[in-house]
Short mmCIF file of C-alpha atoms in Angstrom, two decimals:
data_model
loop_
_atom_site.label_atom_id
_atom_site.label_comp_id
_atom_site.label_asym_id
_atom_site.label_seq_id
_atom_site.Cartn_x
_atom_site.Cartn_y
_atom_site.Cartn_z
CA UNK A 1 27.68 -53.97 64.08
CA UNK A 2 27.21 -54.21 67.71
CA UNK A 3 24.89 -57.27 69.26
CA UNK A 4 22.09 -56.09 70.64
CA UNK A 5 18.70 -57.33 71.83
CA UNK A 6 17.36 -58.40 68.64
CA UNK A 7 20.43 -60.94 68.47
CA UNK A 8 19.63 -61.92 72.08
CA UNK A 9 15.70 -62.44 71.24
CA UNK A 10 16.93 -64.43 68.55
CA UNK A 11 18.75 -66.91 70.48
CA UNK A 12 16.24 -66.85 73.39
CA UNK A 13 12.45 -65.81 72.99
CA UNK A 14 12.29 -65.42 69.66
CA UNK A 15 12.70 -69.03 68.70
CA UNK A 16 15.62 -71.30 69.40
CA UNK A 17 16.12 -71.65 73.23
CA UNK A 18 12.26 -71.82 73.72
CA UNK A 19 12.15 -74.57 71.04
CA UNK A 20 14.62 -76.70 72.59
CA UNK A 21 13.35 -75.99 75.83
CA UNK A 22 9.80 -77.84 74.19
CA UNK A 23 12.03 -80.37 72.50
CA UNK A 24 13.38 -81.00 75.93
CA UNK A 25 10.27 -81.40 77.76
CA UNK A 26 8.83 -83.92 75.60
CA UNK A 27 12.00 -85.71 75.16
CA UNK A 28 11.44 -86.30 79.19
CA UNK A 29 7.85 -87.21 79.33
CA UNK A 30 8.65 -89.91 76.40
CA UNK A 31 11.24 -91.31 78.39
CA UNK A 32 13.77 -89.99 76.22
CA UNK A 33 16.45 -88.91 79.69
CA UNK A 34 19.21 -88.92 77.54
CA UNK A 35 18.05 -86.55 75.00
CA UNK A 36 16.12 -84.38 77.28
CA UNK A 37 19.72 -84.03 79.54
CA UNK A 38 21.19 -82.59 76.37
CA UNK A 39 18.59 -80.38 75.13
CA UNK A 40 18.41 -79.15 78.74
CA UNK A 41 21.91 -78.48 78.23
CA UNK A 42 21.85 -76.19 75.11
CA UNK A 43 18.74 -74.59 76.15
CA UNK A 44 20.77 -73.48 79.39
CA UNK A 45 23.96 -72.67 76.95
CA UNK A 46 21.34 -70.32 74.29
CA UNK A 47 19.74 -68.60 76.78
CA UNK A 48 22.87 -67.34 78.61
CA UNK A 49 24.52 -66.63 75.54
CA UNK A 50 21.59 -64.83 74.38
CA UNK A 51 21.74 -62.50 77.85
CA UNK A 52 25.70 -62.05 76.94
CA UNK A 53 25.06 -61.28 73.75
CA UNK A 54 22.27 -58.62 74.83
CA UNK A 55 24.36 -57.10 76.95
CA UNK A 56 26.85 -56.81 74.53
CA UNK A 57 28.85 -59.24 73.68
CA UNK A 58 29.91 -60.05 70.05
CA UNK A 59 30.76 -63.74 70.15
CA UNK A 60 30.49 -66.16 73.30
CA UNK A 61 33.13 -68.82 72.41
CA UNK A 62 32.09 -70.69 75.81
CA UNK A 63 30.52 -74.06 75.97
CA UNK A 64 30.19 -74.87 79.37
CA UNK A 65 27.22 -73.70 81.54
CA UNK A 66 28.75 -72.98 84.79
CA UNK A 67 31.66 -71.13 83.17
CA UNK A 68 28.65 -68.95 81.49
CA UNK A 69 26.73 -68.48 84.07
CA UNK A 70 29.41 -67.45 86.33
CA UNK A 71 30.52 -64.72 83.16
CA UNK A 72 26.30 -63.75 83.84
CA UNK A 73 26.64 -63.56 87.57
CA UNK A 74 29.52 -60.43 86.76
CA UNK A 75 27.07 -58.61 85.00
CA UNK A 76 23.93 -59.67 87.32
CA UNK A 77 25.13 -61.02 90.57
CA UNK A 78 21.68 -62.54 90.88
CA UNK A 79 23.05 -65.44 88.02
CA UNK A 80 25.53 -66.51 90.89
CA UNK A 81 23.00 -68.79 92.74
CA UNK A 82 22.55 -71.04 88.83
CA UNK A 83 26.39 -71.76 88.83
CA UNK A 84 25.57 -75.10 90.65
CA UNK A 85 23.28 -75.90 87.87
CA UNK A 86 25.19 -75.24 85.40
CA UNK A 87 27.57 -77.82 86.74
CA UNK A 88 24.69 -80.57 86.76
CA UNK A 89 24.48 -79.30 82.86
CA UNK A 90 27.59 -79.59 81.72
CA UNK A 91 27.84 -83.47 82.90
CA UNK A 92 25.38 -83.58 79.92
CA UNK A 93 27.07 -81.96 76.67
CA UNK A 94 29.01 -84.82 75.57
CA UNK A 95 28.27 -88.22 77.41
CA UNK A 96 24.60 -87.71 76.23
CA UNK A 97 25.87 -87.64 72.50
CA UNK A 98 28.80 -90.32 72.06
CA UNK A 99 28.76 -93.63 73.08
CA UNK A 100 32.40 -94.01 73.61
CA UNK A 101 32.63 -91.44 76.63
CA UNK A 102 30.59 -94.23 78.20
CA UNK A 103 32.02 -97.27 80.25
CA UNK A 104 31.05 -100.54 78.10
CA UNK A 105 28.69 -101.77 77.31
CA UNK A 106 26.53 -98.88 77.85
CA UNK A 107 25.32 -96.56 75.31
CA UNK A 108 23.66 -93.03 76.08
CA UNK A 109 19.86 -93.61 75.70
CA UNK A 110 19.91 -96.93 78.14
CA UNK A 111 22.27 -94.64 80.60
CA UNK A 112 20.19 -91.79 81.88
CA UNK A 113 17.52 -91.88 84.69
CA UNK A 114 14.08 -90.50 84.74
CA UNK A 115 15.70 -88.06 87.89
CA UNK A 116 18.77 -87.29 86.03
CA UNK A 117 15.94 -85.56 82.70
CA UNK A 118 13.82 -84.07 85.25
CA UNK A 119 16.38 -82.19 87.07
CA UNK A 120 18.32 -81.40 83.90
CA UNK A 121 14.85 -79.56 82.59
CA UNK A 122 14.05 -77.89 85.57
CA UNK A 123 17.53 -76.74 85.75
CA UNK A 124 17.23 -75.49 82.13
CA UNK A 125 14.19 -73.61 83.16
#
C-alpha cells in the first residue's frame, strides 16, 4: 500500500507534529530550553517526514533535519531556504536527551538558554 496523504496528515495535522509543536511551546515559556530544543527538533523531523511521506515515500529512515529538508528542497525547491535551520535542529536531537554528550559537570536541563528554546521553536514553526 502506497503512503499517501492520510499517512502524511497523520504525522503532521492530524495529531502528532502539532502536539509536539504545543508540547514545545510550553516547554519554552516554563523555562524548560532543554526540552523545548528537542521537541522543536522532532516537530521539525514529523513534519518533513510527513511531506515525504505525502509525496510518496514509504519509509524515511532519516534523522537529521537538514539532511530532510534538503531531500524536501528536491521535491519543492522552496524547502532549500530551512536547510540552515535544520542545522540549528539537529544540534538538539541528542545533547538535549543524555547527559554524557555533555562536558562535566553539566547536565541537559541546566545547559540550554532561553535564546537557544526560542529559536529552536520558531525554527520548528
Amino acid at each position: 500500500m502506497k503512503p499517501g496523504r492520510e499517512a502524511a496528515l497523520r504525522w503532521l495535522r492530524l495529531r502528532q507534529a502539532e502536539h509536539d509543536l504545543t508540547i514545545a511551546r510550553g516547554h519554552q515559556e516554563r523555562g524548560d530550553f532543554s526540552d523545548a530544543c528537542l521537541m522543536a527538533e522532532q516537530v521539525a523531523q514529523k513534519g518533513l517526514k510527513a511531506f515525504l511521506i505525502g509525496h510518496g515515500h514509504h519509509s524515511v529512515p532519516i534523522h537529521a533535519v537538514a539532511q530532510l529538508t534538503e531531500c524536501c528542497a528536491q521535491i519543492d525547491p522552496a524547502f532549500a531556504v530551512h536547510i540552515t535551520a535544520g542545522r540549528v535542529l539537529d544540534q538538539y536531537d541528542i545533547p538535549t536527551r543524555y547527559p554524557d554528550v555533555l562536558a562535566p559537570p553539566a547536565v541537559p536541563f541546566e545547559s540550554y538558554s532561553q535564546d537557544q528554546g526560542t529559536t529552536a521553536v520558531a525554527a520548528a514553526q
